[in-house]
Amino acid sequence: VADHNGWAVLVSAAAVNGEPVVVDRRRVPLVETGVPSQPYHHETLALSDADAEQLLRRVKRSIAACTALAFDQLSADLAPRYRVSSVAIRRPPLALLPSTVGEVHRSYHTLCRADGMLYHSAICTAARQRDWKLVLHRRGEELEKAAEALQASTHDVERFINDLRQTLEPPWTAEHRNAFAAAIGGLRTQSRLTTGKTR
């Protein structure tokens, strides 16, 4: 998962004959149209504490519903050939989201990351509810994790992932490539992996 404020890119990977392959790519909305996508950073700033908390509850409900729908649709579309077993996602932008909007507003550092936490938390919660393993990684270490899983050099793995643009229809952006690399890292406990080119 490559998560953003309001939407996410999902890249699904599976091990086919020991080689990681892309089996699905999609962009999904994580909040309903008309519901604020960044309430901490925008709408709640002009509201009373009570109104801000009420709005935030509405946003959280919307995010939870949209995330659940996205995961349920993904599972249904992949079945019966594939079953989702884990979700690879970057580590959360904050260790913990403060319990009130007022606390968030008192810290600029927290304010800049709080909206992202709403989506990250919803994704992690939805994954746990489905008994999907969470594989957390730091931004920028996706390729390294894939190389460890494939027992190959980062150069070879990067070439392998970049070369997929020759067989996959667009889009195959850096974000898709990084998400696929993170997913490969999550596959290492499921199967013995190889790129088919590095062994």
mmCIF file of C-alpha atoms in Angstrom:
data_model
loop_
_atom_site.group_PDB
_atom_site.id
_atom_site.type_symbol
_atom_site.label_atom_id
_atom_site.label_comp_id
_atom_site.label_asym_id
_atom_site.label_seq_id
_atom_site.Cartn_x
_atom_site.Cartn_y
_atom_site.Cartn_z
ATOM 1 C CA VAL A 1 0.000 0.000 0.000
ATOM 2 C CA ALA A 2 1.186 3.491 -0.875
ATOM 3 C CA ASP A 3 -1.133 5.637 1.245
ATOM 4 C CA HIS A 4 -1.986 9.299 0.805
ATOM 5 C CA ASN A 5 -4.432 11.767 2.278
ATOM 6 C CA GLY A 6 -7.705 10.651 0.730
ATOM 7 C CA TRP A 7 -6.529 7.792 -1.491
ATOM 8 C CA ALA A 8 -4.046 4.973 -1.867
ATOM 9 C CA VAL A 9 -2.322 2.898 -4.505
ATOM 10 C CA LEU A 10 -2.609 -0.862 -3.963
ATOM 11 C CA VAL A 11 -0.125 -3.122 -5.741
ATOM 12 C CA SER A 12 -0.751 -6.830 -5.183
ATOM 13 C CA ALA A 13 2.092 -9.319 -5.554
ATOM 14 C CA ALA A 14 2.180 -13.105 -5.522
ATOM 15 C CA ALA A 15 4.871 -15.739 -5.863
ATOM 16 C CA VAL A 16 4.258 -17.709 -9.053
ATOM 17 C CA ASN A 17 6.708 -20.600 -9.493
ATOM 18 C CA GLY A 18 8.911 -18.831 -6.967
ATOM 19 C CA GLU A 19 9.006 -15.543 -8.879
ATOM 20 C CA PRO A 20 7.263 -12.381 -7.621
ATOM 21 C CA VAL A 21 4.641 -11.129 -10.062
ATOM 22 C CA VAL A 22 2.228 -8.199 -10.103
ATOM 23 C CA VAL A 23 -1.313 -9.555 -9.997
ATOM 24 C CA ASP A 24 -3.246 -6.326 -9.472
ATOM 25 C CA ARG A 25 -2.781 -2.550 -9.420
ATOM 26 C CA ARG A 26 -5.415 -0.033 -8.460
ATOM 27 C CA ARG A 27 -5.951 3.411 -7.015
ATOM 28 C CA VAL A 28 -8.695 3.508 -4.390
ATOM 29 C CA PRO A 29 -10.480 6.374 -2.593
ATOM 30 C CA LEU A 30 -10.130 6.300 1.175
ATOM 31 C CA VAL A 31 -12.722 8.949 1.994
ATOM 32 C CA GLU A 32 -16.133 9.736 0.516
ATOM 33 C CA THR A 33 -16.661 12.622 -1.878
ATOM 34 C CA GLY A 34 -17.716 15.712 0.037
ATOM 35 C CA VAL A 35 -16.044 14.601 3.278
ATOM 36 C CA PRO A 36 -12.917 16.600 4.194
ATOM 37 C CA SER A 37 -9.758 14.666 3.352
ATOM 38 C CA GLN A 38 -7.444 16.732 5.605
ATOM 39 C CA PRO A 39 -9.630 17.855 8.507
ATOM 40 C CA TYR A 40 -6.822 18.532 10.971
ATOM 41 C CA HIS A 41 -4.929 20.815 8.596
ATOM 42 C CA HIS A 42 -7.922 22.701 7.231
ATOM 43 C CA GLU A 43 -11.575 22.502 8.325
ATOM 44 C CA THR A 44 -11.140 21.981 12.070
ATOM 45 C CA LEU A 45 -8.937 25.064 12.430
ATOM 46 C CA ALA A 46 -12.003 27.327 12.181
ATOM 47 C CA LEU A 47 -14.294 25.218 14.391
ATOM 48 C CA SER A 48 -15.000 25.090 18.107
ATOM 49 C CA ASP A 49 -13.591 22.108 19.961
ATOM 50 C CA ALA A 50 -16.956 20.350 20.029
ATOM 51 C CA ASP A 51 -17.651 20.926 16.339
ATOM 52 C CA ALA A 52 -14.127 19.882 15.412
ATOM 53 C CA GLU A 53 -14.487 16.597 17.272
ATOM 54 C CA GLN A 54 -17.868 15.969 15.645
ATOM 55 C CA LEU A 55 -16.401 16.567 12.177
ATOM 56 C CA LEU A 56 -13.446 14.327 12.930
ATOM 57 C CA ARG A 57 -15.750 11.475 13.956
ATOM 58 C CA ARG A 58 -17.561 11.838 10.628
ATOM 59 C CA VAL A 59 -14.276 11.768 8.707
ATOM 60 C CA LYS A 60 -13.044 8.699 10.599
ATOM 61 C CA ARG A 61 -16.281 6.825 9.864
ATOM 62 C CA SER A 62 -15.969 7.663 6.186
ATOM 63 C CA ILE A 63 -12.319 6.594 6.016
ATOM 64 C CA ALA A 64 -13.048 3.325 7.810
ATOM 65 C CA ALA A 65 -15.943 2.536 5.458
ATOM 66 C CA CYS A 66 -13.991 3.378 2.302
ATOM 67 C CA THR A 67 -10.952 1.403 3.434
ATOM 68 C CA ALA A 68 -13.080 -1.629 4.271
ATOM 69 C CA LEU A 69 -14.804 -1.413 0.893
ATOM 70 C CA ALA A 70 -11.486 -1.147 -0.951
ATOM 71 C CA PHE A 71 -10.066 -4.205 0.825
ATOM 72 C CA ASP A 72 -13.247 -6.231 0.373
ATOM 73 C CA GLN A 73 -13.337 -5.427 -3.346
ATOM 74 C CA LEU A 74 -9.665 -6.330 -3.703
ATOM 75 C CA SER A 75 -10.176 -9.679 -1.963
ATOM 76 C CA ALA A 76 -13.216 -10.457 -4.095
ATOM 77 C CA ASP A 77 -11.456 -9.526 -7.333
ATOM 78 C CA LEU A 78 -8.382 -11.634 -6.524
ATOM 79 C CA ALA A 79 -10.373 -14.687 -5.435
ATOM 80 C CA PRO A 80 -10.408 -17.571 -5.971
ATOM 81 C CA ARG A 81 -6.924 -17.645 -7.482
ATOM 82 C CA TYR A 82 -5.266 -15.492 -4.834
ATOM 83 C CA ARG A 83 -5.834 -14.815 -1.146
ATOM 84 C CA VAL A 84 -4.539 -11.700 0.553
ATOM 85 C CA SER A 85 -2.265 -12.703 3.428
ATOM 86 C CA SER A 86 -0.331 -9.543 4.288
ATOM 87 C CA VAL A 87 -0.181 -5.807 3.762
ATOM 88 C CA ALA A 88 3.111 -3.979 3.339
ATOM 89 C CA ILE A 89 2.915 -0.315 4.304
ATOM 90 C CA ARG A 90 5.358 2.339 5.428
ATOM 91 C CA ARG A 91 5.784 2.963 9.130
ATOM 92 C CA PRO A 92 3.259 5.458 10.535
ATOM 93 C CA PRO A 93 4.181 9.152 10.379
ATOM 94 C CA LEU A 94 3.530 9.461 14.129
ATOM 95 C CA ALA A 95 3.990 6.979 16.945
ATOM 96 C CA LEU A 96 0.558 7.924 18.268
ATOM 97 C CA LEU A 97 -2.237 10.259 17.201
ATOM 98 C CA PRO A 98 -3.340 12.576 20.046
ATOM 99 C CA SER A 99 -6.804 11.891 21.384
ATOM 100 C CA THR A 100 -8.196 15.378 20.733
ATOM 101 C CA VAL A 101 -8.129 17.847 17.861
ATOM 102 C CA GLY A 102 -6.930 20.539 20.255
ATOM 103 C CA GLU A 103 -3.805 18.551 21.101
ATOM 104 C CA VAL A 104 -3.019 18.133 17.421
ATOM 105 C CA HIS A 105 -3.365 21.859 16.787
ATOM 106 C CA ARG A 106 -0.920 22.681 19.578
ATOM 107 C CA SER A 107 1.969 20.961 17.784
ATOM 108 C CA TYR A 108 2.957 21.972 14.255
ATOM 109 C CA HIS A 109 4.961 18.769 13.876
ATOM 110 C CA THR A 110 1.911 16.712 14.777
ATOM 111 C CA LEU A 111 -0.455 18.858 12.708
ATOM 112 C CA CYS A 112 1.576 18.206 9.549
ATOM 113 C CA ARG A 113 1.270 14.434 10.040
ATOM 114 C CA ALA A 114 -2.075 13.936 11.752
ATOM 115 C CA ASP A 115 -4.196 13.673 8.606
ATOM 116 C CA GLY A 116 -1.899 10.988 7.240
ATOM 117 C CA MET A 117 -2.313 9.073 10.479
ATOM 118 C CA LEU A 118 -6.075 8.857 9.912
ATOM 119 C CA TYR A 119 -5.544 6.853 6.723
ATOM 120 C CA HIS A 120 -2.611 4.834 7.969
ATOM 121 C CA SER A 121 -4.507 3.805 11.095
ATOM 122 C CA ALA A 122 -7.605 2.851 9.091
ATOM 123 C CA ILE A 123 -5.545 0.681 6.731
ATOM 124 C CA CYS A 124 -3.786 -1.090 9.593
ATOM 125 C CA THR A 125 -7.036 -1.616 11.481
ATOM 126 C CA ALA A 126 -8.801 -3.025 8.411
ATOM 127 C CA ALA A 127 -5.884 -5.380 7.761
ATOM 128 C CA ARG A 128 -5.893 -6.669 11.341
ATOM 129 C CA GLN A 129 -9.652 -7.201 11.236
ATOM 130 C CA ARG A 130 -9.096 -9.526 8.261
ATOM 131 C CA ASP A 131 -6.176 -11.326 9.936
ATOM 132 C CA TRP A 132 -3.769 -9.979 7.332
ATOM 133 C CA LYS A 133 -0.207 -9.649 8.556
ATOM 134 C CA LEU A 134 1.171 -6.108 8.645
ATOM 135 C CA VAL A 135 4.670 -5.652 7.212
ATOM 136 C CA LEU A 136 5.947 -2.184 8.116
ATOM 137 C CA HIS A 137 8.878 -0.559 6.352
ATOM 138 C CA ARG A 138 10.570 2.811 6.376
ATOM 139 C CA ARG A 139 10.165 5.034 3.362
ATOM 140 C CA GLY A 140 13.120 4.466 1.046
ATOM 141 C CA GLU A 141 14.045 0.957 2.201
ATOM 142 C CA GLU A 142 11.590 -0.905 -0.062
ATOM 143 C CA LEU A 143 14.257 -1.967 -2.567
ATOM 144 C CA GLU A 144 16.571 -3.154 0.183
ATOM 145 C CA LYS A 145 13.830 -5.343 1.685
ATOM 146 C CA ALA A 146 13.050 -6.825 -1.728
ATOM 147 C CA ALA A 147 16.730 -7.576 -2.302
ATOM 148 C CA GLU A 148 16.904 -9.393 1.042
ATOM 149 C CA ALA A 149 13.845 -11.464 0.144
ATOM 150 C CA LEU A 150 15.250 -12.356 -3.266
ATOM 151 C CA GLN A 151 18.830 -12.835 -2.020
ATOM 152 C CA ALA A 152 19.987 -10.566 -4.801
ATOM 153 C CA SER A 153 21.684 -7.199 -5.160
ATOM 154 C CA THR A 154 19.587 -4.052 -5.030
ATOM 155 C CA HIS A 155 20.873 -3.263 -8.540
ATOM 156 C CA ASP A 156 19.544 -6.544 -9.944
ATOM 157 C CA VAL A 157 16.225 -6.174 -8.157
ATOM 158 C CA GLU A 158 15.806 -2.595 -9.340
ATOM 159 C CA ARG A 159 16.490 -3.713 -12.911
ATOM 160 C CA PHE A 160 14.017 -6.590 -12.546
ATOM 161 C CA ILE A 161 11.281 -4.255 -11.258
ATOM 162 C CA ASN A 162 11.983 -1.540 -13.827
ATOM 163 C CA ASP A 163 11.930 -4.086 -16.656
ATOM 164 C CA LEU A 164 8.324 -4.938 -15.806
ATOM 165 C CA ARG A 165 7.251 -1.804 -17.664
ATOM 166 C CA GLN A 166 7.917 -3.804 -20.844
ATOM 167 C CA THR A 167 5.153 -6.291 -20.006
ATOM 168 C CA LEU A 168 2.797 -4.281 -17.797
ATOM 169 C CA GLU A 169 0.403 -1.695 -19.102
ATOM 170 C CA PRO A 170 0.778 1.816 -17.627
ATOM 171 C CA PRO A 171 0.867 3.113 -15.035
ATOM 172 C CA TRP A 172 4.133 1.760 -13.647
ATOM 173 C CA THR A 173 5.387 4.787 -11.756
ATOM 174 C CA ALA A 174 8.056 5.007 -9.074
ATOM 175 C CA GLU A 175 5.257 4.729 -6.525
ATOM 176 C CA HIS A 176 4.026 1.472 -8.071
ATOM 177 C CA ARG A 177 7.580 0.120 -8.221
ATOM 178 C CA ASN A 178 8.257 0.977 -4.589
ATOM 179 C CA ALA A 179 4.981 -0.589 -3.480
ATOM 180 C CA PHE A 180 5.797 -3.753 -5.433
ATOM 181 C CA ALA A 181 9.273 -3.880 -3.871
ATOM 182 C CA ALA A 182 7.720 -3.562 -0.412
ATOM 183 C CA ALA A 183 5.273 -6.347 -1.271
ATOM 184 C CA ILE A 184 8.153 -8.600 -2.344
ATOM 185 C CA GLY A 185 9.661 -8.089 1.090
ATOM 186 C CA GLY A 186 6.374 -9.287 2.571
ATOM 187 C CA LEU A 187 6.405 -12.401 0.392
ATOM 188 C CA ARG A 188 9.680 -13.720 1.763
ATOM 189 C CA THR A 189 7.962 -15.657 4.563
ATOM 190 C CA GLN A 190 5.438 -17.145 2.142
ATOM 191 C CA SER A 191 7.702 -18.692 -0.475
ATOM 192 C CA ARG A 192 11.272 -19.141 -1.655
ATOM 193 C CA LEU A 193 11.706 -16.324 -4.126
ATOM 194 C CA THR A 194 13.816 -15.564 -7.158
ATOM 195 C CA THR A 195 13.683 -13.027 -9.977
ATOM 196 C CA GLY A 196 14.429 -15.774 -12.452
ATOM 197 C CA LYS A 197 17.365 -13.658 -13.618
ATOM 198 C CA THR A 198 19.581 -13.357 -10.573
ATOM 199 C CA ARG A 199 20.271 -17.052 -9.901
#
